[in-house]
Every structure is written in C-alpha cells, then in structure tokens.
CSV table of C-alpha atoms and ligand atoms in Angstrom, one decimal:
chain,number,residue,atom,x,y,z
A,1,MET,CA,0.1,-0.6,0.2
A,2,ALA,CA,1.0,4.0,-0.3
A,3,LEU,CA,2.9,5.2,2.4
A,4,GLU,CA,4.4,2.6,3.7
A,5,GLY,CA,7.7,3.8,5.4
A,6,LEU,CA,4.9,5.8,6.9
A,7,ARG,CA,3.0,3.8,8.5
A,8,ARG,CA,6.3,1.2,9.4
A,9,GLY,CA,7.7,4.8,10.8
A,10,ILE,CA,4.8,5.1,13.5
A,11,GLN,CA,4.1,1.9,14.3
A,12,GLY,CA,8.4,2.5,14.9
A,13,ALA,CA,7.4,5.5,17.3
A,14,LEU,CA,4.1,3.6,18.8
A,15,SER,CA,6.1,0.8,19.7
A,16,ARG,CA,8.1,2.2,22.7
A,17,LEU,CA,4.5,1.7,24.4
A,18,ARG,CA,4.1,-1.9,23.6
A,19,GLY,CA,3.4,-3.2,27.8
A,20,LYS,CA,3.4,-0.1,29.7
A,21,ARG,CA,1.1,1.6,31.6
A,22,SER,CA,2.8,5.0,32.0
A,23,ILE,CA,5.7,7.2,30.4
A,24,ASP,CA,8.6,9.2,31.0
A,25,GLU,CA,9.9,12.2,29.7
A,26,GLU,CA,12.6,10.3,27.5
A,27,GLU,CA,10.3,8.1,26.1
A,28,LEU,CA,8.1,10.5,25.4
A,29,ARG,CA,10.6,12.8,23.8
A,30,GLY,CA,12.1,9.1,21.5
A,31,MET,CA,8.1,8.4,20.6
A,32,VAL,CA,7.8,12.1,19.6
A,33,LYS,CA,10.9,12.4,17.9
A,34,ASP,CA,10.8,9.0,15.8
A,35,LEU,CA,7.2,10.0,14.3
A,36,ARG,CA,8.6,13.5,13.7
A,37,ARG,CA,11.3,11.1,11.2
A,38,ALA,CA,8.9,9.4,9.9
A,39,LEU,CA,5.7,12.5,8.7
A,40,LEU,CA,9.8,14.6,6.8
A,41,ALA,CA,9.9,11.2,5.7
A,42,ALA,CA,7.1,11.1,4.7
A,43,ASP,CA,7.8,14.9,3.0
A,44,PHE,CA,5.0,16.4,5.6
A,45,ASN,CA,5.8,20.0,5.6
A,46,VAL,CA,8.0,20.7,8.8
A,47,ARG,CA,5.1,23.1,10.2
A,48,GLN,CA,2.4,20.4,9.6
A,49,THR,CA,4.8,17.5,10.7
A,50,LYS,CA,5.0,20.2,14.0
A,51,GLU,CA,1.9,20.4,15.2
A,52,ILE,CA,1.1,16.5,14.8
A,53,THR,CA,3.9,16.0,16.9
A,54,ASP,CA,3.0,18.9,19.7
A,55,ARG,CA,-0.3,17.9,19.8
A,56,LEU,CA,0.5,14.0,20.4
A,57,GLU,CA,3.1,15.7,23.3
A,58,LEU,CA,0.5,17.4,24.7
A,59,ARG,CA,-1.9,15.2,24.7
A,60,MET,CA,0.5,12.4,26.1
A,61,ARG,CA,1.5,14.3,28.8
A,62,ASP,CA,-2.6,16.0,29.8
A,63,ASP,CA,-5.1,13.2,28.4
A,64,GLU,CA,-5.7,10.3,30.5
A,65,PRO,CA,-6.4,7.5,28.5
A,66,ARG,CA,-9.9,6.3,28.6
A,67,PRO,CA,-10.4,3.2,31.4
A,68,GLY,CA,-9.7,0.1,29.5
A,69,LEU,CA,-7.1,1.8,27.1
A,70,THR,CA,-3.6,1.0,26.7
A,71,LEU,CA,-1.0,3.6,26.1
A,72,GLN,CA,0.2,2.7,22.9
A,73,THR,CA,-3.4,2.5,21.4
A,74,HIS,CA,-4.7,6.2,23.2
A,75,ALA,CA,-1.3,7.1,21.3
A,76,MET,CA,-2.4,5.7,18.0
A,77,ASN,CA,-6.1,7.2,18.3
A,78,ILE,CA,-4.4,10.5,19.0
A,79,ILE,CA,-2.3,10.3,16.0
A,80,TYR,CA,-4.9,8.3,13.4
A,81,ALA,CA,-6.9,12.1,14.7
A,82,GLU,CA,-4.8,14.3,13.4
A,83,LEU,CA,-3.6,13.1,10.1
A,84,VAL,CA,-7.3,12.8,9.7
A,85,ARG,CA,-7.9,15.8,10.3
A,86,LEU,CA,-4.9,17.1,8.2
A,87,LEU,CA,-5.8,15.4,5.2
A,88,GLY,CA,-9.6,17.3,5.4
A,89,GLU,CA,-13.3,16.2,4.7
A,90,PRO,CA,-13.9,13.4,1.8
A,91,ARG,CA,-16.0,14.3,-1.0
A,92,GLU,CA,-18.1,12.3,-3.6
A,93,ILE,CA,-18.6,12.4,-6.9
A,94,LEU,CA,-21.8,10.6,-7.9
A,95,PRO,CA,-21.8,9.6,-11.9
A,96,PHE,CA,-25.1,10.9,-13.1
A,97,ASN,CA,-25.7,13.1,-15.4
A,98,GLN,CA,-22.3,14.4,-15.0
A,99,ARG,CA,-19.4,15.9,-17.5
A,100,ILE,CA,-16.4,15.7,-16.2
A,101,LEU,CA,-12.9,17.8,-17.5
A,102,MET,CA,-9.3,16.0,-16.5
A,103,VAL,CA,-6.9,18.1,-16.2
A,104,GLY,CA,-2.8,18.8,-15.1
A,105,LEU,CA,0.1,18.5,-16.5
A,106,TYR,CA,2.3,16.8,-18.2
A,107,GLY,CA,2.5,13.0,-17.3
A,108,GLN,CA,1.1,13.3,-14.2
A,109,GLY,CA,-1.0,10.2,-14.8
A,110,LYS,CA,-4.8,12.4,-16.8
A,111,THR,CA,-5.3,9.6,-19.3
A,112,THR,CA,-4.2,6.5,-17.0
A,113,THR,CA,-6.8,7.8,-14.5
A,114,THR,CA,-9.2,9.0,-17.5
A,115,ALA,CA,-9.3,5.2,-18.0
A,116,LYS,CA,-9.6,4.3,-13.6
A,117,ILE,CA,-12.8,6.4,-13.6
A,118,ALA,CA,-14.5,5.1,-16.6
A,119,ALA,CA,-13.7,2.0,-15.4
A,120,TRP,CA,-14.2,2.4,-11.9
A,121,TRP,CA,-18.3,3.9,-12.4
A,122,LYS,CA,-18.9,0.6,-15.0
A,123,ARG,CA,-18.3,-1.8,-12.8
A,124,LYS,CA,-19.9,0.0,-9.9
A,125,HIS,CA,-23.1,1.5,-11.5
A,126,LYS,CA,-23.9,-0.2,-14.9
A,127,LEU,CA,-23.9,3.2,-16.8
A,128,GLU,CA,-23.3,4.0,-20.1
A,129,ILE,CA,-19.8,6.3,-19.9
A,130,GLY,CA,-18.4,7.8,-23.2
A,131,VAL,CA,-14.5,9.4,-23.0
A,132,ILE,CA,-13.5,12.2,-25.2
A,133,GLU,CA,-9.3,12.7,-26.4
A,134,ALA,CA,-9.1,14.9,-26.7
A,135,ASP,CA,-5.3,16.0,-26.2
A,136,VAL,CA,-3.7,16.5,-29.5
A,137,HIS,CA,-0.4,17.2,-28.7
A,138,ARG,CA,0.8,13.6,-27.0
A,139,PRO,CA,1.0,11.3,-30.7
A,140,GLY,CA,-1.2,7.9,-29.4
A,141,ALA,CA,-3.0,9.7,-26.2
A,142,TYR,CA,-5.8,7.9,-28.6
A,143,ALA,CA,-4.1,4.4,-29.0
A,144,GLN,CA,-3.1,4.7,-24.8
A,145,LEU,CA,-6.8,5.4,-23.7
A,146,LYS,CA,-8.4,2.9,-26.5
A,147,GLN,CA,-5.8,0.2,-25.4
A,148,LEU,CA,-6.3,1.0,-21.0
A,149,LEU,CA,-10.0,0.4,-22.0
A,150,GLU,CA,-10.0,-2.0,-24.9
A,151,ASP,CA,-11.6,-5.0,-22.6
A,152,HIS,CA,-14.8,-2.2,-20.8
A,153,ASP,CA,-17.9,-1.9,-22.7
A,154,ILE,CA,-16.9,2.5,-22.9
A,155,ASP,CA,-17.2,4.9,-26.1
A,156,VAL,CA,-13.6,6.5,-26.4
A,157,TYR,CA,-13.8,9.0,-29.0
A,158,GLY,CA,-11.0,10.6,-30.5
A,159,ASP,CA,-9.8,11.6,-34.0
A,160,PRO,CA,-5.7,11.4,-33.8
A,161,LYS,CA,-5.2,13.1,-37.2
A,162,ASN,CA,-7.1,16.5,-36.1
A,163,THR,CA,-5.3,18.5,-34.9
A,164,ASP,CA,-7.4,21.2,-33.3
A,165,ALA,CA,-8.9,20.1,-29.7
A,166,THR,CA,-11.5,22.3,-29.4
A,167,SER,CA,-13.6,20.4,-32.9
A,168,ILE,CA,-12.4,16.8,-31.4
A,169,VAL,CA,-14.0,17.9,-27.9
A,170,LYS,CA,-17.5,19.4,-29.9
A,171,ALA,CA,-18.1,16.8,-32.4
A,172,GLY,CA,-17.4,13.6,-29.3
A,173,MET,CA,-19.5,15.5,-27.4
A,174,GLN,CA,-22.1,15.9,-30.3
A,175,GLN,CA,-21.3,11.9,-30.0
A,176,MET,CA,-21.3,10.9,-26.2
A,177,ALA,CA,-24.6,13.2,-25.9
A,178,ASN,CA,-26.7,10.0,-24.6
A,179,LYS,CA,-23.8,9.1,-22.0
A,180,ASP,CA,-24.9,9.3,-17.8
A,181,VAL,CA,-21.0,10.3,-17.9
A,182,VAL,CA,-18.7,11.8,-20.4
A,183,ILE,CA,-15.0,12.1,-19.6
A,184,ILE,CA,-12.9,14.3,-21.4
A,185,ASP,CA,-8.9,13.5,-21.6
A,186,THR,CA,-6.9,17.0,-22.0
A,187,ALA,CA,-3.4,17.6,-22.8
A,188,GLY,CA,-0.5,18.8,-20.3
A,189,ARG,CA,2.3,21.2,-20.8
A,190,ASP,CA,5.3,20.6,-18.3
A,191,GLN,CA,4.3,24.1,-17.0
A,192,LEU,CA,0.9,25.8,-16.8
A,193,ASP,CA,1.9,28.1,-20.6
A,194,GLU,CA,-0.6,30.7,-22.4
A,195,ASP,CA,-1.1,28.4,-24.8
A,196,LEU,CA,-2.4,25.5,-22.4
A,197,GLN,CA,-4.2,27.5,-20.1
A,198,GLU,CA,-6.1,29.5,-23.6
A,199,GLU,CA,-7.0,25.9,-24.9
A,200,LEU,CA,-7.8,24.7,-22.0
A,201,LYS,CA,-10.7,27.8,-21.3
A,202,GLN,CA,-12.2,27.0,-25.4
A,203,ILE,CA,-12.4,23.1,-24.4
A,204,ALA,CA,-13.9,24.6,-21.1
A,205,ASP,CA,-16.9,26.4,-22.6
A,206,ILE,CA,-17.4,23.9,-24.7
A,207,VAL,CA,-17.8,21.1,-22.8
A,208,GLN,CA,-19.6,23.6,-19.7
A,209,ALA,CA,-17.9,20.2,-17.0
A,210,THR,CA,-20.4,19.2,-13.9
A,211,GLU,CA,-16.7,19.1,-12.1
A,212,SER,CA,-13.0,19.3,-13.3
A,213,LEU,CA,-10.6,17.2,-11.6
A,214,LEU,CA,-7.0,18.0,-11.6
A,215,VAL,CA,-4.3,15.1,-11.6
A,216,ILE,CA,-1.0,15.4,-9.7
A,217,ASP,CA,1.9,13.0,-9.3
A,218,ALA,CA,2.2,12.0,-5.7
A,219,GLN,CA,6.4,13.0,-6.4
A,220,VAL,CA,5.5,16.2,-6.4
A,221,GLY,CA,5.4,16.3,-3.2
A,222,GLN,CA,4.9,19.9,-2.0
A,223,ALA,CA,4.8,21.7,-5.0
A,224,ALA,CA,0.8,19.6,-5.4
A,225,GLY,CA,-0.9,22.2,-3.2
A,226,PRO,CA,1.1,25.3,-5.7
A,227,VAL,CA,-0.3,23.1,-9.0
A,228,ALA,CA,-3.5,22.6,-7.3
A,229,ALA,CA,-4.2,26.7,-6.8
A,230,LYS,CA,-2.9,27.5,-10.0
A,231,PHE,CA,-5.1,25.3,-11.6
A,232,HIS,CA,-8.1,26.2,-9.8
A,233,GLU,CA,-7.6,30.0,-10.3
A,234,LEU,CA,-7.9,28.7,-14.4
A,235,VAL,CA,-11.2,25.9,-14.7
A,236,GLY,CA,-12.5,25.8,-11.2
A,237,VAL,CA,-11.5,22.4,-9.4
A,238,THR,CA,-14.1,20.4,-8.1
A,239,GLY,CA,-11.4,17.6,-6.9
A,240,VAL,CA,-7.9,16.1,-7.2
A,241,ILE,CA,-6.7,12.9,-8.1
A,242,VAL,CA,-3.2,12.0,-6.6
A,243,THR,CA,-1.6,9.5,-8.4
A,244,LYS,CA,1.6,7.2,-8.2
A,245,LEU,CA,1.3,6.5,-5.1
A,246,ASP,CA,2.5,3.5,-5.3
A,247,GLY,CA,6.0,4.1,-6.2
A,248,THR,CA,6.5,7.4,-4.0
A,249,ALA,CA,7.4,7.2,0.0
A,250,ARG,CA,6.9,10.5,0.4
A,251,GLY,CA,3.4,11.0,0.0
A,252,GLY,CA,2.3,12.4,2.5
A,253,GLY,CA,3.4,16.1,0.4
A,254,ALA,CA,0.7,16.1,-2.0
A,255,LEU,CA,-1.8,14.6,-0.4
A,256,SER,CA,-1.5,17.4,2.6
A,257,ALA,CA,-0.4,20.0,0.7
A,258,VAL,CA,-3.7,19.3,-1.8
A,259,ALA,CA,-6.2,19.2,1.2
A,260,ALA,CA,-4.7,22.6,2.4
A,261,THR,CA,-5.4,24.3,-0.7
A,262,GLY,CA,-8.9,23.3,0.3
A,263,SER,CA,-9.8,21.1,-3.1
A,264,PRO,CA,-10.6,18.0,-1.8
A,265,ILE,CA,-8.7,14.8,-2.7
A,266,VAL,CA,-11.7,12.4,-4.7
A,267,PHE,CA,-9.3,9.7,-5.3
A,268,ILE,CA,-5.7,8.2,-5.5
A,269,GLY,CA,-3.9,6.1,-8.2
A,270,GLU,CA,-2.1,2.7,-7.0
A,271,GLY,CA,-1.0,1.4,-9.6
A,272,GLU,CA,-0.5,1.3,-13.8
A,273,HIS,CA,-3.6,-0.6,-14.4
A,274,VAL,CA,-6.4,-0.1,-15.3
A,275,GLU,CA,-8.6,-1.2,-11.4
A,276,ASN,CA,-5.6,0.1,-9.4
A,277,LEU,CA,-8.1,3.5,-8.2
A,278,GLU,CA,-9.1,4.2,-4.9
A,279,GLN,CA,-11.8,6.6,-3.5
A,280,PHE,CA,-10.7,8.9,-0.9
A,281,GLU,CA,-12.0,9.2,2.3
A,282,GLY,CA,-9.1,10.5,4.8
A,283,ASP,CA,-10.1,8.5,7.9
A,284,ARG,CA,-9.9,4.9,6.2
A,285,PHE,CA,-6.6,5.7,4.5
A,286,ILE,CA,-5.3,6.8,7.7
A,287,SER,CA,-7.5,3.9,9.4
A,288,ARG,CA,-5.5,1.3,6.8
A,289,LEU,CA,-1.7,3.2,6.8
A,290,LEU,CA,-1.8,2.4,10.7
A,291,GLY,CA,-3.0,-0.9,10.0
A,292,MET,CA,-6.4,-0.4,11.3
A,293,GLY,CA,-7.8,-1.4,8.6
A,294,ASP,CA,-10.8,-0.8,6.2
A,295,ILE,CA,-13.5,-3.1,5.7
A,296,LYS,CA,-15.3,-0.5,3.8
A,297,GLY,CA,-12.8,-0.3,1.7
A,298,LEU,CA,-12.3,-3.2,1.0
A,299,ILE,CA,-16.3,-3.8,-0.2
A,300,ASP,CA,-15.2,-0.1,-2.7
A,301,LEU,CA,-12.7,-2.7,-4.3
A,302,ALA,CA,-15.3,-5.3,-5.1
A,303,PRO,CA,-18.0,-5.5,-8.8
A,304,GLY,CA,-21.4,-3.7,-7.8
A,305,ASP,CA,-22.2,-7.3,-8.0
A,306,LEU,CA,-20.8,-8.1,-4.3
A,307,ASP,CA,-23.7,-8.2,-2.3
A,308,GLN,CA,-22.5,-5.3,0.1
A,309,GLU,CA,-25.7,-6.5,2.9
A,310,GLU,CA,-24.4,-10.0,2.3
A,311,ALA,CA,-20.9,-9.1,2.3
A,312,LEU,CA,-21.0,-7.8,6.3
A,313,ARG,CA,-23.6,-10.7,7.3
A,314,LEU,CA,-20.4,-12.9,6.2
A,315,THR,CA,-18.8,-11.0,8.3
A,316,GLU,CA,-20.6,-10.4,10.8
A,317,ARG,CA,-21.5,-15.0,11.1
A,318,LEU,CA,-17.6,-15.0,10.6
A,319,MET,CA,-17.2,-13.3,13.7
A,320,SER,CA,-20.2,-15.0,15.6
A,321,GLY,CA,-18.3,-18.2,15.7
A,322,ARG,CA,-19.5,-20.8,13.4
A,323,PHE,CA,-17.6,-21.3,10.5
A,324,SER,CA,-18.3,-24.3,8.1
A,325,ILE,CA,-17.2,-24.7,4.7
A,326,ASN,CA,-19.9,-23.2,3.0
A,327,ASP,CA,-18.5,-19.9,5.3
A,328,MET,CA,-15.3,-20.7,4.3
A,329,SER,CA,-16.2,-21.0,0.3
A,330,GLN,CA,-18.2,-17.8,0.3
A,331,GLN,CA,-15.7,-15.8,2.2
A,332,MET,CA,-13.0,-17.0,-0.7
A,333,GLU,CA,-15.4,-15.9,-3.2
A,334,MET,CA,-15.9,-13.0,-1.8
A,335,MET,CA,-12.1,-13.0,-2.0
A,336,SER,CA,-11.8,-13.6,-5.4
A,337,LYS,CA,-14.5,-10.8,-6.3
A,338,ILE,CA,-13.2,-8.7,-4.9
A,339,GLY,CA,-9.5,-9.1,-5.7
A,340,THR,CA,-6.1,-10.4,-5.3
A,341,VAL,CA,-4.9,-11.4,-1.6
A,342,ASP,CA,-2.2,-8.7,-1.8
A,343,ARG,CA,-5.1,-5.8,-1.9
A,344,ILE,CA,-7.4,-7.5,0.6
A,345,LEU,CA,-4.3,-8.6,3.2
A,346,SER,CA,-3.5,-4.3,2.4
A,347,HIS,CA,-7.5,-3.0,3.9
A,348,LEU,CA,-7.5,-5.5,6.7
A,349,PRO,CA,-6.1,-4.9,10.5
A,350,SER,CA,-2.5,-5.7,10.4
A,351,GLY,CA,-3.4,-7.8,13.9
A,352,MET,CA,-5.6,-10.4,11.8
A,353,PHE,CA,-3.5,-12.4,9.7
A,354,GLY,CA,-0.1,-12.0,12.7
A,355,GLY,CA,0.9,-8.7,10.3
A,356,ILE,CA,0.6,-7.5,6.7
A,357,GLY,CA,4.7,-7.8,6.5
A,358,ALA,CA,4.6,-11.6,7.7
A,359,MET,CA,2.6,-12.9,5.3
A,360,GLY,CA,5.7,-12.9,1.9
A,361,LYS,CA,5.2,-12.5,-1.5
A,362,ALA,CA,5.6,-16.7,-1.9
A,363,GLN,CA,2.8,-17.4,0.7
A,364,LYS,CA,0.9,-14.6,-0.9
A,365,GLU,CA,0.5,-16.6,-4.1
A,366,GLN,CA,0.2,-20.1,-2.5
A,367,MET,CA,-2.9,-18.5,-1.2
A,368,GLN,CA,-4.1,-17.0,-4.4
A,369,SER,CA,-3.5,-20.4,-5.8
A,370,ASN,CA,-5.0,-22.7,-3.0
A,371,LEU,CA,-8.6,-20.0,-3.6
A,372,GLU,CA,-8.7,-21.3,-7.2
A,373,ARG,CA,-8.2,-25.3,-6.7
A,374,PHE,CA,-11.0,-25.4,-3.4
A,375,ARG,CA,-13.4,-23.7,-5.5
A,376,VAL,CA,-13.4,-26.7,-7.6
A,377,ILE,CA,-13.1,-29.2,-5.1
A,378,MET,CA,-15.8,-27.7,-2.9
A,379,ASP,CA,-18.7,-27.8,-6.3
A,380,SER,CA,-18.2,-31.7,-5.2
A,381,MET,CA,-18.9,-31.3,-1.8
A,382,THR,CA,-22.7,-32.2,-0.6
A,383,SER,CA,-24.2,-29.2,1.2
A,384,LYS,CA,-23.8,-31.4,4.4
A,385,GLU,CA,-20.0,-32.1,4.3
A,386,LYS,CA,-19.9,-28.3,3.7
A,387,ASP,CA,-21.7,-28.1,6.4
A,388,GLU,CA,-20.0,-30.5,9.0
A,389,PRO,CA,-16.3,-30.9,7.8
A,390,THR,CA,-15.5,-33.1,10.7
A,391,ILE,CA,-17.4,-36.0,8.8
A,392,LEU,CA,-15.2,-35.5,5.8
A,393,LYS,CA,-13.0,-39.2,5.9
A,394,ALA,CA,-11.7,-41.3,4.1
A,395,GLU,CA,-13.9,-42.6,1.6
A,396,ARG,CA,-15.9,-38.5,1.2
A,397,ILE,CA,-12.2,-37.8,0.3
A,398,ARG,CA,-11.1,-40.0,-2.2
A,399,ARG,CA,-14.8,-39.7,-3.8
A,400,ILE,CA,-14.7,-35.8,-3.5
A,401,ALA,CA,-10.8,-36.3,-5.0
A,402,ARG,CA,-12.5,-38.4,-8.4
A,403,GLY,CA,-15.1,-35.6,-8.6
A,404,SER,CA,-13.4,-32.9,-8.9
A,405,GLY,CA,-10.7,-34.2,-10.9
A,406,VAL,CA,-7.8,-33.8,-8.0
A,407,ASN,CA,-5.4,-35.3,-5.9
A,408,GLU,CA,-6.8,-36.5,-2.5
A,409,LYS,CA,-4.2,-34.8,-0.9
A,410,ASP,CA,-5.4,-31.7,-2.1
A,411,VAL,CA,-8.7,-32.5,-0.5
A,412,ARG,CA,-7.1,-32.7,2.4
A,413,GLU,CA,-5.5,-30.0,2.3
A,414,LEU,CA,-8.3,-27.4,2.2
A,415,ILE,CA,-10.3,-29.3,4.8
A,416,ALA,CA,-6.5,-28.6,6.9
A,417,GLN,CA,-7.2,-25.0,5.0
A,418,TRP,CA,-10.7,-25.3,6.8
A,419,ASN,CA,-9.3,-26.0,10.3
A,420,LYS,CA,-6.4,-23.3,9.8
A,421,SER,CA,-8.8,-20.7,9.0
A,422,LYS,CA,-11.7,-21.8,11.9
A,423,LYS,CA,-8.8,-21.7,14.7
A,424,MET,CA,-7.5,-18.3,13.3
A,425,MET,CA,-11.4,-17.0,13.5
A,426,LYS,CA,-11.3,-18.3,17.0
A,427,GLY,CA,-8.1,-15.6,17.7
A,428,ILE,CA,-10.0,-12.7,16.4
A,429,ARG,CA,-13.4,-13.7,19.1
A,430,GLY,CA,-11.0,-13.8,21.2
A,431,ASN,CA,-9.2,-10.7,20.5
A,432,ARG,CA,-11.0,-8.2,22.0
A,433,GLN,CA,-9.0,-5.3,20.6
A,434,LEU,CA,-9.2,-7.1,16.9
A,435,ARG,CA,-13.2,-8.0,18.1
A,436,LYS,CA,-13.8,-4.1,18.4
A,437,GLN,CA,-11.8,-2.8,15.2
A,438,MET,CA,-14.2,-5.5,13.2
A,439,LYS,CA,-16.9,-4.2,14.6
A,440,SER,CA,-16.4,-0.7,14.8
A,441,MET,CA,-15.0,-0.7,11.0
A,442,MET,CA,-18.9,-2.9,10.2
A,443,GLY,CA,-20.6,-0.3,11.6
A,444,ASP,CA,-21.5,3.4,10.7
A,445,MET,CA,-17.7,5.5,10.5
A,446,ASP,CA,-19.3,7.9,11.3
A,447,ASP,CA,-19.8,7.2,14.7
A,448,MET,CA,-17.3,5.4,14.9
A,449,ASP,CA,-15.7,5.6,18.7
A,450,LEU,CA,-11.8,5.5,17.0
A,451,PRO,CA,-11.6,2.4,15.5
A,452,MET,CA,-9.5,0.5,18.6
B,501,LIG,N1,3.1,3.2,-10.9
B,501,LIG,C1,1.5,4.4,-11.1
B,501,LIG,N2,1.9,5.0,-12.2
B,501,LIG,C2,1.1,5.4,-12.8
B,501,LIG,C3,0.5,6.1,-12.2
B,501,LIG,N3,-1.2,6.6,-12.7
B,501,LIG,C4,-0.1,6.8,-14.5
B,501,LIG,N4,1.1,6.2,-14.5
B,501,LIG,C5,2.2,6.5,-14.8
B,501,LIG,O1,2.3,7.2,-15.6
B,501,LIG,C6,2.6,7.7,-17.3
B,501,LIG,C7,2.0,8.8,-17.5
B,501,LIG,O2,0.9,8.6,-17.2
B,501,LIG,P1,-0.3,9.1,-18.4
B,501,LIG,O3,-1.4,9.1,-18.2
B,501,LIG,O4,-0.1,8.8,-20.1
B,501,LIG,O5,0.1,10.6,-18.0
B,501,LIG,P2,-0.7,11.9,-18.8
B,501,LIG,O6,0.1,12.4,-19.4
B,501,LIG,O7,-0.9,13.0,-18.2
B,501,LIG,O8,-1.6,11.1,-19.3
B,501,LIG,C8,2.7,6.5,-17.4
B,501,LIG,O9,3.1,5.4,-17.7
B,501,LIG,C9,1.2,5.6,-16.5
B,501,LIG,O10,1.8,4.4,-17.1
B,501,LIG,C10,0.0,5.2,-10.4
B,501,LIG,O11,-0.6,5.4,-9.6
B,501,LIG,N5,0.7,4.5,-10.6
B,502,LIG,MG1,-2.4,11.5,-21.4
C-alpha cells in the first residue's frame, strides 16, 4: 500500500509504548522524535509535522487515556485523529449526468486516470460511459486510452489526425450526448503555459463541465499545493486525484499539500493498471495506514454484483463463531471477486494475519492459487459435507477427489485450511481489541468511536 515507510515509522514510534502503563519524559521525547522523522520522511511539511508532534506530546502529557485503553492505543488514536484532520473532509462524486474535465500537467497520469475512473463507475454502477481524448499534442494518446479501456465496454471518442482539440471535443460531445457520464481527457504541458491555458479555457467553454478534476503525481510532493491552486484559478478544480502513490515514499506531502488548498482529494491512484484506483476518504486511508483496517474500502474494491449487505452479514457471521466450509467458500468467493490477496490484506487490520509484513510474497501467491483450486473441490462436496466438515473421512475424501479431478492430498489440504481458518477466526474472536476494531469498521463510520 501507499506510504509503507510512514506506516513503519509510526508503528516504530508507537512500539516504544508496548505494554507500558506510564511513560517517562525521555521515552515520550523519543517517541515524538521518531514520529517527527517518519512524517518528514513522508514529506509532510515542517509546520504540519510540528503541529502533529506538538499535539501528540501535549495530549500524552495531559489526557488521561480512556479506561481500558492501553497507552499505545491512546497514542495511536491521537495520531489517527491528527492525520485525519490534516487530510480534510472527503467528497464523493456521484456518476450521474456528469461531464467531467480532466486537467493536469504532462505525465501526471491524466489519461490513465481517465480510464480508471470510467472503468470504476462502469464496474460499480453499470452506467453508459463515454470518454473523449482531446490531447492533440501527444501522439498516441488516443491509442493509449483505447488500449486501457479495451475490455471495458466504454465508448472512446478521438480523432488522432485532427490537431484542433476544440473541434474534437465538439464532435465528441455530440456523439456522447446520451451517456450518463462523459469524461474528457486533455493535454498537459511541463508548465501551465499561455497556450495550454487558452486551449483549456476553450475546451471548458464547450464542455460546461459539472466537475473539473485535477490529476497530480504524488512524486511532486509539497509542490502539489501551488499546482492545485493554479489550476483552481484557471478552471475551478472541484476535486483532485493524487496518482502514483504506489511509487513514492513521499506521498504524504502531496496529499497534505492538496488538502491544505481546500480542494478535496476524491481518488488516489496506486498503480498503472486500470483497476488501481481508490476512492479517497481521509479517515479510511489513515485507518489503513495505521494498520487498523478498512472494511468499507475492501467492499469498495468489489464489483457492483457483490452484495454489500451480504458481505457485511458474512463478516458478522464469521465473527459470531460458526464457521463451515460453506462460510469459508463464501468468504473465498468474496475475496476472489474483490481481487488479489495482496489488495485484500492491505485493507485488513494488521493484527489479523499476524501482520501483513509477516506474509511473504510466496505465501501470498500460494494463497491465491489455493483459492482457485479449493473452489473446484468445493463444487464436488455435498452441502452436508460443507456444513459439517468433520464428517469428511477417507471414503468421502476419495469421492470428492475423483469428482473434482484432483488428488486426495488436495482435498485434505482444503480440510486443513478450513481447520486453520477456523482457528484463526476463533483467535480473532478471542482478541477483544481486534473484535472491537472489526465491529467499529462494520458499523457506521460516522458514529464510530475511534476504531480501536
Ligand atoms: N505506478 C503508477 N504509475 C502510474 C499511475 N498513474 C499513471 N501512471 C503511469 O504514469 C505514466 C504517465 O501517465 P499518463 O496517464 O500517460 O499521464 P498524462 O500525460 O497525464 O496523461 C504512464 O506510464 C502511466 O502508466 C499510478 O497511479 N501509479
Ligand atoms: Mg495523457
């Protein structure tokens, strides 16, 4: 996930408090220093860093932790609240009757993000979506956009031979007139120069955009603030997308600098692929960053045909104590719809699988391939067997193996996995703190007592 370094830095700072009931001056100063270093390394500016560390120091001295809360959790809650405050209020854009103008400097990820947003809404809402490629300065922009969206059933309009962006936009808007959403990708420059400004203004005039979304590469760090302010002046930015958060340790700078301009961050990009887009909400982002998990974000990753109610019900049932192979199968089904194990793990509380870091690449790949094989095996089980896996003895195992075309060993492996998952679920239930986290994540985030 993004900002891995910051996560480790904060966790390192907090680890000084592990198991402690009180803290002495020297330890407190050490912790504050660790936190300062982690924030600066993630490119938060000096003033913001000072604000956060000062508040932490003050509140660690003055605030009495709530009864039952460890000192470490207390400190984590303070850091959580401060970071969420820094990132500002979230804003969701609903994809109905929208004409969306994408703007930004050269190479920031505009074309990629145009495709990502179109695909995101298509996946979640099954709407009619059209995109227009109006970058006439970069040869191949149209082909790039078409290629990004080739499997997505989204109309792409462009005219690679035409060098007049405004006429492309006019024709495109006509062709896309009855779409629910039209997204217009524009050209960028190294600088926001006169020519580009003029072209953008003309396009904006034709489009009469309902939203103007600015795309900024996280790599630019603090400089994202002035860029956002400039574009805002020009076209009235209604939302910002910070891209390439996967590729830089310094993404905190871009996020916080944009938030400080008052333009809401609406999405973040975390990879080159069309599906590497996430809706941005500061509290959820920070919750994940701190290893508290983000169940709602996890569900966001899923396509529209994953019943969210069902997903929450399943999670609740898993937490309640019963756990059949049916439940495991459903859980796996849900996981595979959502995506790779990697993405799922980054949304779960870090205590859940003994910490994300504890799971190596090979292990993750193993889990992914198990998912696929297990599904085949489960198809050959009766519902009674799935309900009461303890009845699975040699003869049934043989039958299932034959029915699903695998070795008996594979079937036994599935049973072993079920046993392991069951134990893990038991472990989670037995872990009061983790249980509370799960509960608060599943409940309404608004009336959430800090998710600990
Ligand atoms: N790692 C990573 N690469 C990205 C992301 N978004 C875009 N890119 C890459 O950045 C480069 C420039 O992107 P592009 O969409 O062409 O930028 P544009 O000039 O603003 O349209 C391409 O190689 C993209 O694949 C992201 O979120 N993460
Ligand atoms: Mg482009």
